[in-house]
Amino acid sequence: MSENILFKEEISSSIVKVANEDKMVCWEDLINDLSELIKENYNGKSVNVYRGDWKRKIKLVVKSMGYKLERFDDDIFVPLDTTKDVESLGTKSIGSNYKLTASENKHVVDLYNSIPMTAKWVLSTGKVVDHEMKKLAEISCYEHPVHSMIFETDDPIWKSYFTIAELNEIKSFRLKGLPKIPEEVEEYLNKYDKDWKSGKVLYEYADDQKHDPITQFNFKWIRESIMRASELFFYEDTLTLNDYSESDLLHEVWPFVYRVFKDREIKAALGEKSSVAVALGRNEDRSLEAVRRRSRKATGAKVDILFKICNRELGSCEVGKDNVTIVDDKYLDDGLIKLPKTLRDMLSVLAQKNPAQVNNLSTIGFLMIGLTMELVIMDCPVGHHITRVLRTPKLEFPTTINTFATDFLPLLEAAWKGKEAMKSTVETLNNRKRKVAELSATMEDNSVGLPYSFVRNSCN
C-alpha cells in the first residue's frame, strides 16, 4: 500500500480503537470515530467524490493492517455541510494553516479592544504586550497563537515587536520555575550517571536495585524506566526507529512519561482522548434554542495523553513520528497551535473554579516529536487575558548507549517535574474560599474570566 495516504495515522488509530479482539471493524463505529476529522477537512468538492476518497482510504488502511470490515453499508457516512463554499470554510490544506474569515479576525480584534487598561501587561519600558499582540492579530490572515491571546515566547516573529531585553522580561516575569528534584531522588539518579558498555549491562545493574513499590515509588519508576529504555539497546549499541508509528513511539520510547503517574494521584488517560475543556470552548455559545435551532455540539480536541484529577484537566501530550522536524506541518500544527490552544482551554476551565488564583495557575504539556521531548508550560502572569507559553530546550532520547546517562536522565527529570507542576496546580486550585449556598440574584460578568482559545466558525 502507498505510504502517502493522507490521514493514514489517524485512520489507523481509529481502527485499533473500534476493532474487536478478532480484528473485525464495524463500518458504522469507524465512521463515527472519524466523523470530526472527515467534517473538518471537507473542502467543498463534490460530496460523492469526497465520500469516495475517504472510503477508498479507509479500506486500504484496514486491509494493510490485517483487519477486516464488517457490516459495511455504503449509505452510512458523515453528513457534510454543503451550504458553505471553500472560502467560507477557510483554507486548511496541506502545507497551509487555517485562513481566518473577516468576521473571525474582527472578533479577535474586538476581544483585544475589550481588555481594560488595568488588566494589561505593561513592561518596564512602557510597552504594552497586549497592544503589540493586537497589532499582529490585525494584520494576520492565517491562524496564529495570537488569535487565542497566547504569547509563544520562542516565536521568532516577536523579535519584530519587542527587543531582546523585553522578550527576556516577558519570559521571566512572575516565573515560578519548575519544581526541584528532592535530594534523595537526585542521588538515586546519579547512581545511573555512568558510562555504560551495553544495554544488557545497564539492564542488569538496574534489575539488581530493589525498592518498595509504594513508599519508594520514585525509585521504582526510575529503575523500571531505565530497564525499559535499555532494552532498546540489547542487540545494537545505536537506536534505529524503523519507521515507528506514533503509537510505537509512545509505548516503546516514551512510556516513562505516562508511567510516572502510576502512583494514581493524577490519571494519565491514553488513547486519543477528547478534552472536555476544548469542547467547552468550542460550545461556549451553545444553549437552548429560541429563534434559531441550536448548533451541533462540537467535540473536544483529541490528545495522545490526557492528564487529569477527578474532572479537572491539568495537561496533555502530543506525539509525532521520527521523520517530523520543527518545520513540518505536524510540529507547526500540533506543537505550536493545537497543544497551546488545548492548554489554554484547560487553564480557562481551572480559572473558572478559582478566579482569584488565575495568575498562579498553570497547565502542563509534553510534546514528543520523534526522539525529542519538550516540556511546555502555560500560565497567565498578568490580568486574565494573555497567556504565556514557556518551553524547556528540546531534550533528546539517547541514540547510542554511550550517551545514555547524558541524554536519558534529563528526560526523567522533565517527566517528574511535569507531574509535580500539575500537583502544584491542584494545590493552588484548592486554595479557595467555600461557597455560600444562596440563590443567585445577579448576572455573572463572563468578560472577567480567562477567555477560551480561538474557535473557527466551521467548528460551531
Coordinates of C-alpha atoms in Angstrom, one line a residue:
M1 CA 0.0 0.0 0.0
S2 CA 1.2 3.5 -0.7
E3 CA 2.7 5.3 2.3
N4 CA 1.4 8.7 1.1
I5 CA -2.2 8.1 2.1
L6 CA -3.5 11.3 3.7
F7 CA -4.6 10.8 7.4
K8 CA -3.2 7.3 7.4
E9 CA -2.1 7.6 11.0
E10 CA -5.5 8.9 12.2
I11 CA -7.4 6.2 10.3
S12 CA -5.0 3.5 11.8
S13 CA -5.6 4.9 15.3
S14 CA -9.4 4.8 14.9
I15 CA -9.2 1.2 13.5
V16 CA -7.3 0.0 16.5
K17 CA -9.8 1.8 18.8
V18 CA -13.0 0.3 17.4
A19 CA -11.8 -3.2 16.4
N20 CA -12.8 -6.2 18.4
E21 CA -10.4 -8.9 19.6
D22 CA -10.8 -10.7 16.3
K23 CA -9.7 -7.7 14.3
M24 CA -13.1 -7.1 12.9
V25 CA -14.0 -3.4 12.4
C26 CA -17.6 -2.3 12.3
W27 CA -18.0 0.3 9.5
E28 CA -20.5 2.4 11.4
D29 CA -18.3 2.6 14.5
L30 CA -15.3 3.5 12.4
I31 CA -17.1 6.3 10.6
N32 CA -18.5 7.7 13.8
D33 CA -15.0 7.8 15.3
L34 CA -13.6 9.5 12.2
S35 CA -16.5 11.9 11.8
E36 CA -14.9 15.0 13.2
L37 CA -11.8 14.6 11.1
I38 CA -13.9 14.0 8.0
K39 CA -16.1 17.0 8.6
E40 CA -13.2 19.4 9.4
N41 CA -11.3 18.6 6.2
Y42 CA -14.3 18.8 3.8
N43 CA -13.1 21.2 1.2
G44 CA -16.3 21.9 -0.7
K45 CA -15.6 19.4 -3.5
S46 CA -18.3 17.1 -4.8
V47 CA -19.8 15.2 -1.9
N48 CA -19.7 11.9 -3.9
V49 CA -16.1 12.4 -4.8
Y50 CA -15.2 13.3 -1.2
R51 CA -17.1 10.3 0.2
G52 CA -15.4 8.0 -2.3
D53 CA -12.0 9.3 -1.4
W54 CA -12.5 8.6 2.2
K55 CA -14.0 5.1 1.7
R56 CA -11.1 4.2 -0.5
K57 CA -8.5 5.4 2.0
I58 CA -10.2 3.6 4.9
K59 CA -10.5 0.3 3.0
L60 CA -6.8 0.4 2.0
V61 CA -5.6 1.1 5.6
V62 CA -7.9 -1.6 7.1
K63 CA -6.5 -4.1 4.6
S64 CA -2.9 -3.1 5.1
M65 CA -3.2 -3.6 8.9
G66 CA -4.6 -7.1 8.5
Y67 CA -8.1 -6.1 9.8
K68 CA -11.5 -6.8 8.2
L69 CA -14.5 -4.6 7.8
E70 CA -17.9 -6.0 8.9
R71 CA -21.4 -4.7 8.3
F72 CA -20.2 -2.3 5.5
D73 CA -23.0 -0.1 4.4
D74 CA -22.4 2.3 1.5
D75 CA -25.2 4.6 2.8
I76 CA -23.5 5.1 6.2
F77 CA -21.3 8.2 6.1
V78 CA -20.7 11.5 7.8
P79 CA -23.3 14.2 6.9
L80 CA -21.5 17.1 5.3
D81 CA -22.4 20.8 5.3
T82 CA -22.6 21.7 1.6
T83 CA -24.0 25.1 2.2
K84 CA -20.5 26.6 2.7
D85 CA -18.2 27.1 -0.1
V86 CA -14.5 26.7 0.0
E87 CA -13.8 30.3 1.0
S88 CA -16.2 30.3 3.9
L89 CA -14.7 27.1 5.2
G90 CA -11.4 28.8 5.4
T91 CA -8.3 27.5 3.7
K92 CA -7.0 24.4 5.5
S93 CA -4.9 22.5 3.1
I94 CA -1.7 20.5 3.0
G95 CA 1.2 22.8 4.0
S96 CA -1.1 25.7 4.9
N97 CA -2.6 26.9 8.2
Y98 CA -6.3 27.9 8.7
K99 CA -7.2 31.1 6.9
L100 CA -9.4 33.4 9.0
T101 CA -12.5 35.0 7.6
A102 CA -13.1 38.7 8.0
S103 CA -15.6 38.2 10.8
E104 CA -13.3 35.9 12.7
N105 CA -10.5 38.4 12.6
K106 CA -12.8 41.2 13.7
H107 CA -14.0 39.1 16.7
V108 CA -10.4 38.6 17.8
V109 CA -9.6 42.3 17.5
D110 CA -12.7 43.2 19.4
L111 CA -11.6 40.9 22.2
Y112 CA -8.3 42.7 22.4
N113 CA -10.1 46.0 22.5
S114 CA -12.2 44.8 25.4
I115 CA -9.2 44.4 27.7
P116 CA -9.3 47.1 30.4
M117 CA -6.1 49.1 30.9
T118 CA -5.9 47.9 34.5
A119 CA -5.6 44.3 33.2
K120 CA -3.0 44.9 30.6
W121 CA 0.6 43.7 30.7
V122 CA 2.9 46.7 30.8
L123 CA 6.6 46.2 30.6
S124 CA 9.2 48.2 32.4
T125 CA 9.9 50.0 29.1
G126 CA 6.3 51.2 29.0
K127 CA 5.5 48.9 26.0
V128 CA 2.1 47.1 26.4
V129 CA 2.2 43.4 25.5
D130 CA -1.5 43.3 24.7
H131 CA -1.1 46.2 22.2
E132 CA 1.7 44.5 20.3
M133 CA -0.2 41.3 20.1
K134 CA -3.2 43.1 18.8
K135 CA -1.1 44.7 16.0
L136 CA -0.1 41.2 14.8
A137 CA -3.7 39.9 15.1
E138 CA -4.9 42.8 12.9
I139 CA -2.6 42.0 10.0
S140 CA -2.6 38.2 10.3
C141 CA -4.5 36.3 7.6
Y142 CA -3.8 32.8 9.0
E143 CA -4.4 31.4 12.4
H144 CA -1.6 32.1 14.9
P145 CA -1.4 31.7 18.7
V146 CA -2.0 35.4 18.9
H147 CA -5.6 34.9 17.9
S148 CA -6.1 32.8 21.0
M149 CA -4.3 35.5 23.1
I150 CA -1.4 33.1 23.5
F151 CA 2.1 34.6 23.7
E152 CA 4.6 31.9 22.4
T153 CA 7.8 33.3 23.9
D154 CA 10.1 31.4 21.5
D155 CA 8.2 32.5 18.3
P156 CA 10.7 34.5 16.2
I157 CA 8.0 36.8 14.9
W158 CA 8.1 38.7 18.2
K159 CA 11.6 39.9 17.6
S160 CA 9.9 42.4 15.2
Y161 CA 7.8 43.7 18.0
F162 CA 10.0 43.6 21.1
T163 CA 13.7 44.0 22.0
I164 CA 15.6 41.0 23.3
A165 CA 15.6 42.7 26.8
E166 CA 11.8 43.0 26.6
L167 CA 11.4 39.4 25.5
N168 CA 13.5 38.3 28.4
E169 CA 11.3 40.3 30.7
I170 CA 8.2 38.6 29.3
K171 CA 9.8 35.2 29.8
S172 CA 11.0 35.8 33.4
F173 CA 8.1 37.9 34.8
R174 CA 6.5 36.2 37.8
L175 CA 8.1 32.9 36.6
K176 CA 7.5 30.2 39.2
G177 CA 10.0 27.8 37.7
L178 CA 9.8 24.0 37.7
P179 CA 9.7 22.0 41.0
K180 CA 13.1 21.0 42.3
I181 CA 14.0 17.3 42.5
P182 CA 14.4 16.1 46.1
E183 CA 17.9 15.4 47.2
E184 CA 17.3 11.6 47.7
V185 CA 15.9 11.3 44.1
E186 CA 18.8 13.3 42.7
E187 CA 21.2 10.9 44.5
Y188 CA 19.4 7.9 43.1
L189 CA 19.5 9.3 39.6
N190 CA 23.3 9.8 40.0
K191 CA 23.7 6.1 40.5
Y192 CA 23.0 5.7 36.8
D193 CA 25.2 8.6 35.7
K194 CA 27.9 6.3 34.3
D195 CA 29.4 5.2 31.0
W196 CA 27.6 2.0 30.1
K197 CA 29.2 -0.6 28.0
S198 CA 26.0 -2.1 26.7
G199 CA 22.3 -2.1 27.1
K200 CA 22.5 -5.5 28.8
V201 CA 24.9 -4.3 31.4
L202 CA 22.7 -1.3 32.2
Y203 CA 19.6 -3.5 32.4
E204 CA 21.3 -5.9 34.8
Y205 CA 22.5 -3.1 37.0
A206 CA 19.0 -1.6 37.3
D207 CA 17.5 -5.0 37.8
D208 CA 19.6 -5.5 40.9
Q209 CA 18.1 -2.5 42.6
K210 CA 15.1 -3.3 44.8
H211 CA 12.6 -0.8 46.1
D212 CA 9.3 -0.7 48.0
P213 CA 6.6 -0.2 45.3
I214 CA 4.6 2.3 47.4
T215 CA 6.9 4.2 49.7
Q216 CA 9.7 4.3 47.2
F217 CA 7.6 4.9 44.1
N218 CA 10.0 7.4 42.5
F219 CA 13.0 5.0 42.8
K220 CA 10.8 2.2 41.4
W221 CA 9.7 4.4 38.4
I222 CA 13.3 5.4 37.6
R223 CA 14.6 1.8 37.8
E224 CA 11.8 0.4 35.6
S225 CA 12.1 3.3 33.1
I226 CA 15.8 2.7 32.7
M227 CA 15.3 -1.0 32.3
R228 CA 12.7 -0.5 29.5
A229 CA 14.9 2.1 27.7
S230 CA 18.0 -0.1 28.0
E231 CA 16.1 -3.0 26.2
L232 CA 16.2 -0.8 23.1
F233 CA 20.0 -1.3 23.0
F234 CA 20.1 -5.0 23.6
Y235 CA 21.1 -6.0 20.1
E236 CA 22.7 -2.8 18.8
D237 CA 24.5 0.0 20.6
T238 CA 22.7 2.5 18.4
L239 CA 19.0 3.1 18.2
T240 CA 17.0 3.0 14.9
L241 CA 13.3 3.6 14.9
N242 CA 12.5 1.5 11.8
D243 CA 9.5 3.7 10.8
Y244 CA 7.9 3.6 14.2
S245 CA 4.3 4.8 14.3
E246 CA 3.2 7.4 16.8
S247 CA 1.8 4.6 19.0
D248 CA 5.1 2.7 18.8
L249 CA 7.0 5.8 19.9
L250 CA 4.6 6.4 22.8
H251 CA 4.8 2.9 24.2
E252 CA 8.3 1.9 23.4
V253 CA 10.3 5.1 23.6
W254 CA 8.3 7.4 25.9
P255 CA 6.4 5.1 28.3
F256 CA 8.2 6.6 31.3
V257 CA 6.2 9.9 30.7
Y258 CA 2.8 8.3 31.5
R259 CA 4.2 5.7 33.9
V260 CA 5.4 8.4 36.3
F261 CA 1.7 8.9 37.0
K262 CA 1.2 5.3 38.1
D263 CA 1.0 6.5 41.8
R264 CA -2.6 7.3 40.9
E265 CA -2.6 10.9 42.3
I266 CA -3.1 12.2 38.7
K267 CA -4.5 10.0 36.0
A268 CA -2.8 9.7 32.6
A269 CA -5.5 8.6 30.2
L270 CA -4.1 7.2 26.9
G271 CA -5.7 6.6 23.5
E272 CA -6.8 9.7 21.6
K273 CA -8.9 11.1 24.5
S274 CA -11.1 14.2 23.8
S275 CA -10.5 17.2 26.0
V276 CA -13.6 18.4 27.8
A277 CA -12.1 21.9 28.2
V278 CA -11.7 22.2 24.5
A279 CA -15.2 21.0 23.9
L280 CA -16.5 23.7 26.4
G281 CA -14.6 26.4 24.5
R282 CA -16.0 25.2 21.1
N283 CA -19.5 25.1 22.5
E284 CA -19.4 28.3 24.6
D285 CA -22.3 29.9 22.8
R286 CA -24.4 26.8 22.6
S287 CA -27.7 27.0 24.5
L288 CA -31.4 26.2 24.4
E289 CA -32.7 27.5 21.1
A290 CA -35.3 30.3 20.8
V291 CA -35.2 31.9 17.4
R292 CA -32.6 29.7 15.7
R293 CA -32.0 26.0 16.0
R294 CA -29.1 25.2 18.4
S295 CA -25.9 24.4 16.7
R296 CA -24.4 20.9 16.5
K297 CA -22.3 20.1 19.6
A298 CA -18.6 20.2 18.7
T299 CA -16.3 17.7 20.3
G300 CA -13.0 18.5 22.0
A301 CA -9.6 18.1 20.5
K302 CA -8.2 14.6 20.7
V303 CA -4.9 14.3 22.5
D304 CA -2.5 11.4 22.9
I305 CA -2.4 11.6 26.7
L306 CA -4.9 13.5 28.9
F307 CA -3.7 14.3 32.4
K308 CA -6.5 14.9 34.9
I309 CA -7.5 14.5 38.6
C310 CA -11.2 13.8 39.0
N311 CA -12.9 16.0 36.4
R312 CA -10.1 18.6 36.3
E313 CA -7.9 18.5 33.2
L314 CA -4.3 19.5 34.1
G315 CA -2.4 18.9 30.8
S316 CA -2.0 16.9 27.7
C317 CA 0.6 15.3 25.5
E318 CA 1.2 15.2 21.7
V319 CA 3.4 12.7 19.9
G320 CA 4.8 12.9 16.4
K321 CA 6.8 10.5 14.3
D322 CA 10.5 10.4 13.8
N323 CA 10.6 12.0 10.4
V324 CA 8.8 15.1 11.7
T325 CA 11.0 18.2 12.0
I326 CA 10.3 21.6 13.5
V327 CA 9.5 22.9 10.0
D328 CA 7.0 20.2 9.2
D329 CA 3.2 20.7 9.4
K330 CA 2.9 18.1 12.2
Y331 CA 5.2 20.1 14.5
L332 CA 3.8 23.5 13.5
D333 CA 0.1 22.5 13.8
D334 CA 0.3 20.2 16.9
G335 CA 3.2 21.7 18.7
L336 CA 2.6 25.4 18.1
I337 CA -1.2 25.6 17.6
K338 CA -3.1 22.5 18.9
L339 CA -1.1 21.9 22.1
P340 CA -1.0 25.5 23.3
K341 CA -4.7 26.0 22.5
T342 CA -5.6 22.9 24.4
L343 CA -3.6 24.0 27.4
R344 CA -5.2 27.5 27.3
D345 CA -8.7 26.0 27.3
M346 CA -7.8 23.8 30.3
L347 CA -6.4 26.8 32.1
S348 CA -9.6 28.7 31.4
V349 CA -11.7 26.0 33.0
L350 CA -9.4 25.8 36.0
A351 CA -9.6 29.6 36.4
Q352 CA -13.4 29.4 36.5
K353 CA -13.1 27.1 39.5
N354 CA -10.9 29.6 41.4
P355 CA -10.8 33.0 39.6
A356 CA -8.7 34.6 42.4
Q357 CA -5.8 32.3 41.6
V358 CA -5.8 32.8 37.8
N359 CA -2.3 34.3 37.9
N360 CA -0.9 31.4 40.0
L361 CA -2.3 28.5 37.9
S362 CA -0.6 26.7 35.1
T363 CA -1.3 23.8 32.7
I364 CA 1.4 21.4 31.5
G365 CA 2.1 19.8 28.1
F366 CA 4.5 17.2 26.8
L367 CA 5.5 17.4 23.1
M368 CA 7.4 14.4 21.9
I369 CA 8.5 14.5 18.2
G370 CA 10.5 11.5 17.2
L371 CA 13.3 11.3 19.7
T372 CA 13.0 14.8 21.2
M373 CA 10.8 16.0 24.0
E374 CA 9.8 19.4 25.2
L375 CA 8.0 20.3 28.5
V376 CA 5.5 23.1 27.8
I377 CA 4.1 25.4 30.5
M378 CA 1.0 27.6 30.0
D379 CA 0.3 30.4 32.5
C380 CA -1.3 33.8 32.9
P381 CA 1.2 36.1 34.6
V382 CA -0.9 39.4 34.3
G383 CA -4.6 40.1 34.2
H384 CA -7.0 37.5 32.8
H385 CA -6.5 37.6 29.0
I386 CA -2.9 37.0 27.8
T387 CA -1.4 33.6 28.5
R388 CA 2.3 32.8 28.1
V389 CA 3.9 29.6 26.7
L390 CA 7.3 28.6 28.1
R391 CA 9.2 25.6 26.9
T392 CA 12.3 23.6 28.0
P393 CA 15.0 23.2 25.5
K394 CA 14.4 20.1 23.3
L395 CA 15.7 17.1 25.2
E396 CA 16.9 14.2 23.1
F397 CA 16.4 10.5 23.7
P398 CA 19.7 8.6 23.6
T399 CA 20.5 7.2 20.1
T400 CA 23.6 5.3 21.4
I401 CA 24.3 3.5 24.7
N402 CA 27.4 5.7 25.1
T403 CA 25.3 8.8 25.8
F404 CA 22.5 7.0 27.7
A405 CA 23.1 8.7 31.0
T406 CA 23.8 12.1 29.5
D407 CA 20.5 12.1 27.5
F408 CA 18.1 9.9 29.4
L409 CA 18.4 11.2 32.9
P410 CA 17.3 14.8 31.9
L411 CA 14.2 13.2 30.3
L412 CA 13.3 11.5 33.6
E413 CA 13.8 14.8 35.4
A414 CA 11.5 16.6 32.9
A415 CA 8.7 14.0 33.3
W416 CA 8.9 14.1 37.1
K417 CA 8.9 17.9 37.1
G418 CA 5.9 18.0 34.8
K419 CA 3.9 15.8 37.2
E420 CA 5.0 17.8 40.2
A421 CA 4.0 21.0 38.4
M422 CA 0.5 19.5 37.9
K423 CA 0.3 18.6 41.6
S424 CA 1.3 22.2 42.5
T425 CA -1.6 23.4 40.3
V426 CA -4.0 21.2 42.1
E427 CA -2.8 22.6 45.5
T428 CA -3.2 26.2 44.2
L429 CA -6.7 25.4 42.8
N430 CA -7.8 24.0 46.1
N431 CA -6.7 27.2 47.9
R432 CA -10.1 28.9 47.8
K433 CA -12.9 30.0 50.0
R434 CA -16.0 27.9 50.4
K435 CA -19.1 28.9 48.5
V436 CA -22.2 30.3 50.2
A437 CA -25.5 28.4 49.5
E438 CA -27.7 31.2 48.3
L439 CA -29.9 32.0 45.3
S440 CA -28.1 33.9 42.5
A441 CA -29.5 37.4 42.3
T442 CA -27.1 38.8 39.8
M443 CA -25.8 38.0 36.4
E444 CA -22.2 36.9 36.2
D445 CA -19.9 39.0 34.0
N446 CA -18.2 36.5 31.8
S447 CA -15.8 39.1 30.5
V448 CA -13.7 38.9 33.7
G449 CA -12.8 35.3 33.1
L450 CA -10.0 33.9 31.1
P451 CA -11.4 33.6 27.5
Y452 CA -11.2 30.3 25.7
S453 CA -8.9 29.9 22.7
F454 CA -9.9 30.9 19.2
V455 CA -12.7 28.8 17.7
R456 CA -13.2 28.6 13.9
N457 CA -16.7 29.4 12.6
S458 CA -16.6 26.0 10.9
C459 CA -16.4 24.3 14.4
N460 CA -19.6 25.9 15.7

